[in-house]
């Protein structure tokens, strides 16, 4: 399969939490080769945007053309396009090449700095939205585009439908991050099927949301570049950005950035946990133990939902299939292990395991398991094996 390519047409955030830098991280997390056409350079951190310098429109045009001519573009997204001249140039150049476009109508930074000049809003409406496959305004941006106040999901749906019909964008996502409530709900109008959808995710209590819109729209573009239908790409992007916020990066003194590399980091952590659990289980079986389970908790920084673990059960000396999650009734033990800074739990059951009583292994209440904990599952398995060796 050939490598898929995505282009971000956006500004540079010197703090690397938003803009083109966040987009490139997101592209790479999705296994897509990322390219960039810079539109502006911002002196920015988690607290403020100190200065902005726009790239000349002819340079922006050259940036897009050179990568399209040589490397090719399977999908692109726009971010900060601060003035009418840049918007006109980007619109004309994207029309020329005809690749699918996701528009993130960036207007205001998290710090409150305006990133789109007021006289450029009409250019955004009339030049860019008509060529976009997907547009992703948050509620304040959707209010600017429609001229209407948005207070609830019904207003969001009406706004999404109006933007699509007025400007010709195929799919409009009005993001619900600015509302309140236990869930973050995005409302999507898909004009291809004249259908309205809601995408829901738990609302995460954090101020580290810098780059949310950039990474979300980049994730959609990455999915489209990989050949996914736009709605499937949007669903994958919603899951991605929820994890990116959940595992956000706590840097700076203001709005910290979301973690655009979360997919890669979680995959690596899962693989390490998988190998730890399998090796621990094989070690127990080789020591003559017949039944039990080896649990490897993901690193401390990732244990946010309470089920981030991989376990392998074995019975009669036979290895079961690895399972992502926690076995029933092990949540409290996982919390205990995490509280101690440990990532491995081994639970042994059966007649042989009763010998563990003699060396003070922890016995879980109301079950037949004898428990050991360790820095990882292999370490916990060694505790069990050493205990049995000492009391044979």
Coordinates of C-alpha atoms in Angstrom, one line a residue:
X1 CA 0.0 0.0 0.0
X2 CA 1.4 3.4 -1.0
X3 CA 2.1 6.0 1.7
X4 CA -0.8 8.5 2.0
X5 CA 0.0 12.2 2.1
X6 CA -1.8 15.1 3.9
X7 CA -1.0 18.8 3.8
X8 CA -1.7 21.4 6.4
X9 CA -2.1 25.0 5.2
X10 CA -1.8 26.8 8.5
X11 CA 0.1 29.1 10.8
X12 CA 3.1 28.3 13.0
X13 CA 2.6 28.2 16.8
X14 CA 6.0 28.7 18.3
X15 CA 4.8 26.9 21.5
X16 CA 4.0 23.9 19.3
X17 CA 0.6 23.3 20.8
X18 CA -1.5 24.3 17.9
X19 CA -1.2 25.2 14.2
X20 CA 0.9 23.4 11.7
X21 CA 3.1 21.7 14.3
X22 CA 0.1 20.1 16.0
X23 CA -1.3 19.1 12.6
X24 CA 2.0 17.4 11.6
X25 CA 2.0 15.4 14.9
X26 CA -1.6 14.4 14.2
X27 CA -0.8 13.3 10.6
X28 CA 2.0 11.1 11.8
X29 CA -0.1 9.6 14.6
X30 CA -2.5 8.4 11.9
X31 CA 0.4 7.0 9.8
X32 CA 0.1 9.7 7.1
X33 CA 3.0 11.6 5.7
X34 CA 2.6 15.2 6.7
X35 CA 3.5 18.3 4.7
X36 CA 3.0 22.0 5.5
X37 CA 2.4 25.3 3.8
X38 CA 2.9 28.0 6.4
X39 CA 0.5 31.0 6.2
X40 CA 1.7 33.0 9.3
X41 CA 4.3 32.8 12.0
X42 CA 3.0 33.5 15.5
X43 CA 5.1 34.2 18.6
X44 CA 2.9 32.2 20.9
X45 CA 2.9 30.1 24.1
X46 CA 0.2 28.7 26.4
X47 CA -0.7 32.2 27.7
X48 CA -0.5 34.7 24.9
X49 CA 0.0 35.4 21.2
X50 CA 2.7 38.1 21.3
X51 CA 3.1 38.8 17.6
X52 CA 2.0 37.7 14.2
X53 CA 3.8 37.9 10.9
X54 CA 1.9 36.8 7.7
X55 CA 3.6 34.9 4.9
X56 CA 3.2 36.7 1.5
X57 CA 0.4 35.1 -0.5
X58 CA 2.6 34.3 -3.4
X59 CA 4.9 32.3 -1.1
X60 CA 1.9 30.4 0.3
X61 CA 0.9 29.6 -3.3
X62 CA 4.4 28.3 -4.1
X63 CA 4.4 26.2 -0.9
X64 CA 1.2 24.4 -2.0
X65 CA 2.2 24.0 -5.6
X66 CA 5.7 22.5 -5.0
X67 CA 4.4 19.7 -2.8
X68 CA 1.4 19.0 -5.0
X69 CA 3.6 18.9 -8.1
X70 CA 6.2 16.6 -6.7
X71 CA 4.8 14.6 -3.8
X72 CA 1.1 14.8 -4.2
X73 CA -1.7 15.6 -1.8
X74 CA -4.4 13.1 -0.8
X75 CA -6.2 15.5 1.5
X76 CA -5.5 18.9 3.1
X77 CA -6.7 21.1 5.9
X78 CA -6.6 24.8 6.5
X79 CA -6.0 26.5 9.9
X80 CA -5.0 30.1 10.4
X81 CA -5.6 32.1 7.2
X82 CA -5.4 35.6 8.7
X83 CA -6.3 37.9 5.8
X84 CA -8.4 38.0 2.6
X85 CA -5.4 37.8 0.2
X86 CA -4.2 34.6 1.8
X87 CA -7.7 33.1 1.7
X88 CA -8.1 34.0 -1.9
X89 CA -4.8 32.5 -2.8
X90 CA -5.4 29.3 -0.9
X91 CA -8.9 28.9 -2.5
X92 CA -7.6 29.4 -6.0
X93 CA -4.7 27.0 -5.5
X94 CA -6.8 24.3 -3.9
X95 CA -9.3 24.6 -6.8
X96 CA -6.4 24.1 -9.2
X97 CA -5.3 20.8 -7.6
X98 CA -8.7 19.5 -6.5
X99 CA -7.8 17.5 -3.4
X100 CA -10.3 17.1 -0.6
X101 CA -10.2 20.0 1.9
X102 CA -11.1 20.2 5.6
X103 CA -11.5 23.8 6.8
X104 CA -10.9 24.7 10.4
X105 CA -12.2 28.3 10.4
X106 CA -9.7 29.6 13.0
X107 CA -10.7 33.0 14.3
X108 CA -9.5 33.4 17.9
X109 CA -6.7 31.7 19.8
X110 CA -7.3 30.1 23.2
X111 CA -5.6 33.2 24.8
X112 CA -8.2 35.4 23.2
X113 CA -6.0 36.9 20.4
X114 CA -7.8 37.3 17.1
X115 CA -6.2 35.2 14.3
X116 CA -8.6 36.1 11.5
X117 CA -9.1 39.8 10.6
X118 CA -12.7 40.9 10.6
X119 CA -12.6 42.0 6.9
X120 CA -11.5 38.4 6.0
X121 CA -14.7 36.7 7.3
X122 CA -16.6 37.2 4.1
X123 CA -13.6 35.8 2.1
X124 CA -13.7 32.8 4.3
X125 CA -17.5 32.4 3.7
X126 CA -17.5 33.0 0.0
X127 CA -14.2 31.6 -1.2
X128 CA -13.1 28.8 1.1
X129 CA -16.3 27.2 2.4
X130 CA -17.7 26.5 -1.1
X131 CA -14.7 24.3 -1.9
X132 CA -14.5 22.5 1.4
X133 CA -15.6 18.9 1.9
X134 CA -15.7 19.4 5.7
X135 CA -15.8 22.6 7.9
X136 CA -15.3 22.4 11.6
X137 CA -16.5 25.6 13.4
X138 CA -16.8 25.7 17.2
X139 CA -19.9 27.5 18.5
X140 CA -18.4 31.1 18.5
X141 CA -17.1 30.5 15.0
X142 CA -20.5 29.1 13.8
X143 CA -22.2 32.2 15.3
X144 CA -19.9 34.5 13.3
X145 CA -20.6 32.5 10.1
X146 CA -24.4 32.4 10.6
X147 CA -24.9 35.7 12.5
X148 CA -27.1 33.8 14.9
X149 CA -26.8 32.9 18.6
X150 CA -26.2 29.2 19.4
X151 CA -27.4 28.0 22.8
X152 CA -28.1 24.3 22.5
X153 CA -28.0 21.2 20.3
X154 CA -31.0 22.3 18.3
X155 CA -29.3 25.6 17.5
X156 CA -26.2 23.7 16.5
X157 CA -28.0 21.5 14.1
X158 CA -29.8 24.5 12.5
X159 CA -26.5 26.3 12.2
X160 CA -24.8 23.3 10.6
X161 CA -27.6 22.9 8.1
X162 CA -27.6 26.6 7.3
X163 CA -23.9 26.8 6.7
X164 CA -24.0 23.8 4.4
X165 CA -26.9 25.1 2.3
X166 CA -25.7 28.8 2.2
X167 CA -22.1 28.2 1.3
X168 CA -22.1 24.7 -0.3
X169 CA -19.9 22.8 2.2
X170 CA -20.8 19.1 2.0
X171 CA -20.3 18.4 5.7
X172 CA -20.5 20.9 8.6
X173 CA -19.5 20.0 12.1
X174 CA -20.5 22.4 14.8
X175 CA -18.4 21.5 17.8
X176 CA -19.9 21.5 21.3
X177 CA -16.9 22.2 23.4
X178 CA -18.2 25.6 24.5
X179 CA -21.4 24.2 26.0
X180 CA -21.7 22.7 29.5
X181 CA -22.8 19.3 30.7
X182 CA -21.3 15.8 31.2
X183 CA -20.8 15.2 27.5
X184 CA -19.1 17.1 24.7
X185 CA -21.5 16.8 21.8
X186 CA -20.6 17.7 18.2
X187 CA -23.5 18.1 15.7
X188 CA -22.9 17.2 12.1
X189 CA -24.9 17.9 9.0
X190 CA -24.0 15.7 6.0
X191 CA -25.6 17.2 2.9
X192 CA -24.7 14.2 0.8
X193 CA -27.5 12.3 2.6
X194 CA -29.3 15.3 4.1
X195 CA -28.7 13.7 7.5
X196 CA -28.0 15.1 11.0
X197 CA -25.7 13.3 13.4
X198 CA -24.5 13.7 17.0
X199 CA -21.1 12.6 18.2
X200 CA -20.8 12.3 22.0
X201 CA -17.8 11.9 24.3
X202 CA -17.3 12.4 28.0
X203 CA -16.5 16.0 28.8
X204 CA -13.0 16.1 30.4
X205 CA -12.3 18.6 33.2
X206 CA -9.0 20.2 32.1
X207 CA -7.7 23.5 31.0
X208 CA -5.3 21.8 28.6
X209 CA -7.2 22.2 25.4
X210 CA -4.8 24.3 23.3
X211 CA -4.8 22.9 19.8
X212 CA -8.1 21.0 20.1
X213 CA -9.6 22.3 16.9
X214 CA -6.3 22.0 14.9
X215 CA -5.7 18.4 15.9
X216 CA -9.4 17.4 15.4
X217 CA -9.5 18.8 11.9
X218 CA -6.1 17.4 11.0
X219 CA -7.3 14.0 12.2
X220 CA -10.3 14.2 9.8
X221 CA -8.0 15.2 7.0
X222 CA -5.7 12.2 7.8
X223 CA -8.6 9.8 7.7
X224 CA -9.8 11.2 4.4
X225 CA -6.2 11.0 3.0
X226 CA -6.2 7.3 3.9
X227 CA -9.3 6.7 1.9
X228 CA -11.9 6.7 4.7
X229 CA -15.4 8.0 4.1
X230 CA -15.7 11.5 5.6
X231 CA -18.1 10.4 8.3
X232 CA -15.9 7.5 9.3
X233 CA -12.9 9.9 9.4
X234 CA -14.9 12.2 11.6
X235 CA -15.8 9.5 14.1
X236 CA -12.2 8.3 14.2
X237 CA -11.1 12.0 14.8
X238 CA -13.6 12.4 17.6
X239 CA -12.2 9.3 19.4
X240 CA -8.7 10.6 18.8
X241 CA -9.2 14.1 20.1
X242 CA -11.0 12.8 23.2
X243 CA -7.9 10.8 24.1
X244 CA -5.7 13.7 23.1
X245 CA -7.5 15.9 25.7
X246 CA -7.6 13.1 28.3
X247 CA -3.9 12.6 28.0
X248 CA -3.1 16.3 27.5
X249 CA 0.4 17.8 28.0
X250 CA 0.8 19.8 31.2
X251 CA 3.3 22.4 30.1
X252 CA 3.2 26.2 30.4
X253 CA 1.2 28.4 32.7
X254 CA -2.0 28.8 30.6
X255 CA -3.9 26.4 28.4
X256 CA -1.6 23.5 27.9
X257 CA -1.7 21.6 24.6
X258 CA -3.6 18.4 23.8
X259 CA -1.5 15.4 23.2
X260 CA -1.5 15.0 19.4
X261 CA 0.9 12.0 19.7
X262 CA -1.4 10.1 22.0
X263 CA -2.2 7.3 19.5
X264 CA 1.4 6.4 19.0
X265 CA 2.1 6.6 22.8
X266 CA -0.8 4.5 23.7
X267 CA 0.0 1.9 21.0
X268 CA 3.6 1.7 22.3
X269 CA 2.4 1.4 25.9
X270 CA -0.1 -1.4 25.0
X271 CA 2.6 -3.3 23.1
X272 CA 5.0 -3.1 26.1
X273 CA 2.2 -4.2 28.4
X274 CA 1.2 -7.1 26.1
X275 CA 4.7 -8.5 26.0
X276 CA 5.1 -8.0 29.8
X277 CA 1.9 -10.0 30.5
X278 CA 2.8 -12.8 28.0
X279 CA 6.3 -13.2 29.4
X280 CA 5.1 -13.2 33.0
X281 CA 2.5 -15.9 32.2
X282 CA 5.0 -18.1 30.4
X283 CA 7.4 -17.8 33.4
X284 CA 4.6 -18.9 35.8
X285 CA 3.7 -21.9 33.6
X286 CA 7.3 -22.9 33.3
X287 CA 7.5 -22.8 37.1
X288 CA 4.7 -25.4 37.3
X289 CA 1.8 -23.1 38.2
X290 CA -1.4 -24.2 36.5
X291 CA -4.0 -21.4 36.7
X292 CA -4.0 -17.7 37.2
X293 CA -3.7 -14.4 35.5
X294 CA -0.9 -11.9 34.7
X295 CA -1.9 -8.2 34.5
X296 CA 0.2 -5.4 33.2
X297 CA -1.0 -1.9 33.9
X298 CA -0.2 0.8 31.4
X299 CA 2.2 3.4 32.6
X300 CA 1.0 5.7 35.4
X301 CA 0.5 8.7 33.1
X302 CA -2.0 6.7 31.0
X303 CA -4.1 5.2 33.8
X304 CA -6.9 7.7 33.5
X305 CA -10.1 5.7 32.9
X306 CA -9.2 2.8 35.3
X307 CA -9.2 0.0 32.7
X308 CA -5.9 0.6 30.9
X309 CA -4.3 -2.8 31.3
X310 CA -3.6 -5.9 29.4
X311 CA -4.1 -9.3 31.0
X312 CA -3.4 -12.9 30.1
X313 CA -5.2 -15.8 31.8
X314 CA -3.9 -19.3 31.9
X315 CA -5.6 -22.5 33.0
X316 CA -4.3 -26.1 33.1
X317 CA -1.0 -24.7 31.9
X318 CA -2.5 -23.3 28.7
X319 CA -2.1 -19.6 27.7
X320 CA -5.3 -17.7 26.9
X321 CA -5.7 -14.8 24.5
X322 CA -4.5 -11.4 25.7
X323 CA -7.3 -9.1 26.6
X324 CA -7.2 -5.3 26.8
X325 CA -8.8 -4.1 30.1
X326 CA -9.0 -5.5 33.6
X327 CA -10.4 -8.8 34.8
X328 CA -13.6 -8.6 36.8
X329 CA -13.1 -7.7 40.5
X330 CA -9.5 -6.4 40.0
X331 CA -10.2 -2.7 39.8
X332 CA -9.5 -2.0 43.4
X333 CA -6.2 -4.0 43.2
X334 CA -5.2 -1.9 40.1
X335 CA -5.9 1.3 42.0
X336 CA -3.8 0.0 44.9
X337 CA -0.9 -1.0 42.6
X338 CA -1.0 2.4 40.8
X339 CA -1.0 4.1 44.2
X340 CA 2.2 2.3 45.0
X341 CA 3.8 3.1 41.7
X342 CA 3.5 -0.5 40.6
X343 CA 2.4 -1.7 37.1
X344 CA 2.3 -5.5 37.5
X345 CA -0.2 -7.8 39.2
X346 CA -0.1 -11.6 39.2
X347 CA -3.0 -13.6 40.6
X348 CA -2.5 -17.4 41.2
X349 CA -5.3 -19.8 42.1
X350 CA -5.5 -23.6 42.8
X351 CA -4.1 -25.9 45.4
X352 CA -0.4 -25.1 44.6
X353 CA -1.1 -21.4 45.2
X354 CA -2.1 -22.1 48.8
X355 CA 1.6 -22.4 49.7
X356 CA 1.8 -18.6 49.1
X357 CA 0.0 -18.1 52.4
X358 CA 3.3 -19.1 54.1
X359 CA 5.2 -16.2 52.7
X360 CA 2.7 -13.4 53.2
X361 CA 1.3 -13.0 49.7
X362 CA -1.9 -11.0 49.6
X363 CA -5.1 -13.0 49.4
X364 CA -8.0 -11.2 47.7
X365 CA -11.2 -11.1 49.7
X366 CA -13.9 -13.5 48.6
X367 CA -11.9 -15.2 45.8
X368 CA -9.5 -18.0 45.4
X369 CA -6.6 -15.9 44.1
X370 CA -3.3 -15.2 45.8
X371 CA -1.8 -11.9 44.7
X372 CA 1.6 -10.5 44.2
X373 CA 2.5 -7.0 42.8
X374 CA 5.6 -5.7 41.2
X375 CA 7.2 -3.0 39.1
X376 CA 5.8 -5.0 36.2
X377 CA 4.0 -8.4 35.6
X378 CA 7.4 -10.2 35.2
X379 CA 8.6 -8.8 38.5
X380 CA 5.3 -9.9 40.2
X381 CA 5.7 -13.4 38.7
X382 CA 9.2 -13.6 40.1
X383 CA 7.8 -12.8 43.6
X384 CA 5.4 -15.7 43.3
X385 CA 8.1 -18.1 42.0
X386 CA 10.6 -17.1 44.7
X387 CA 8.0 -17.5 47.4
X388 CA 7.2 -21.0 46.2
X389 CA 10.8 -22.0 45.9
X390 CA 11.5 -20.9 49.5
X391 CA 8.6 -23.0 50.9
X392 CA 8.8 -26.2 49.0

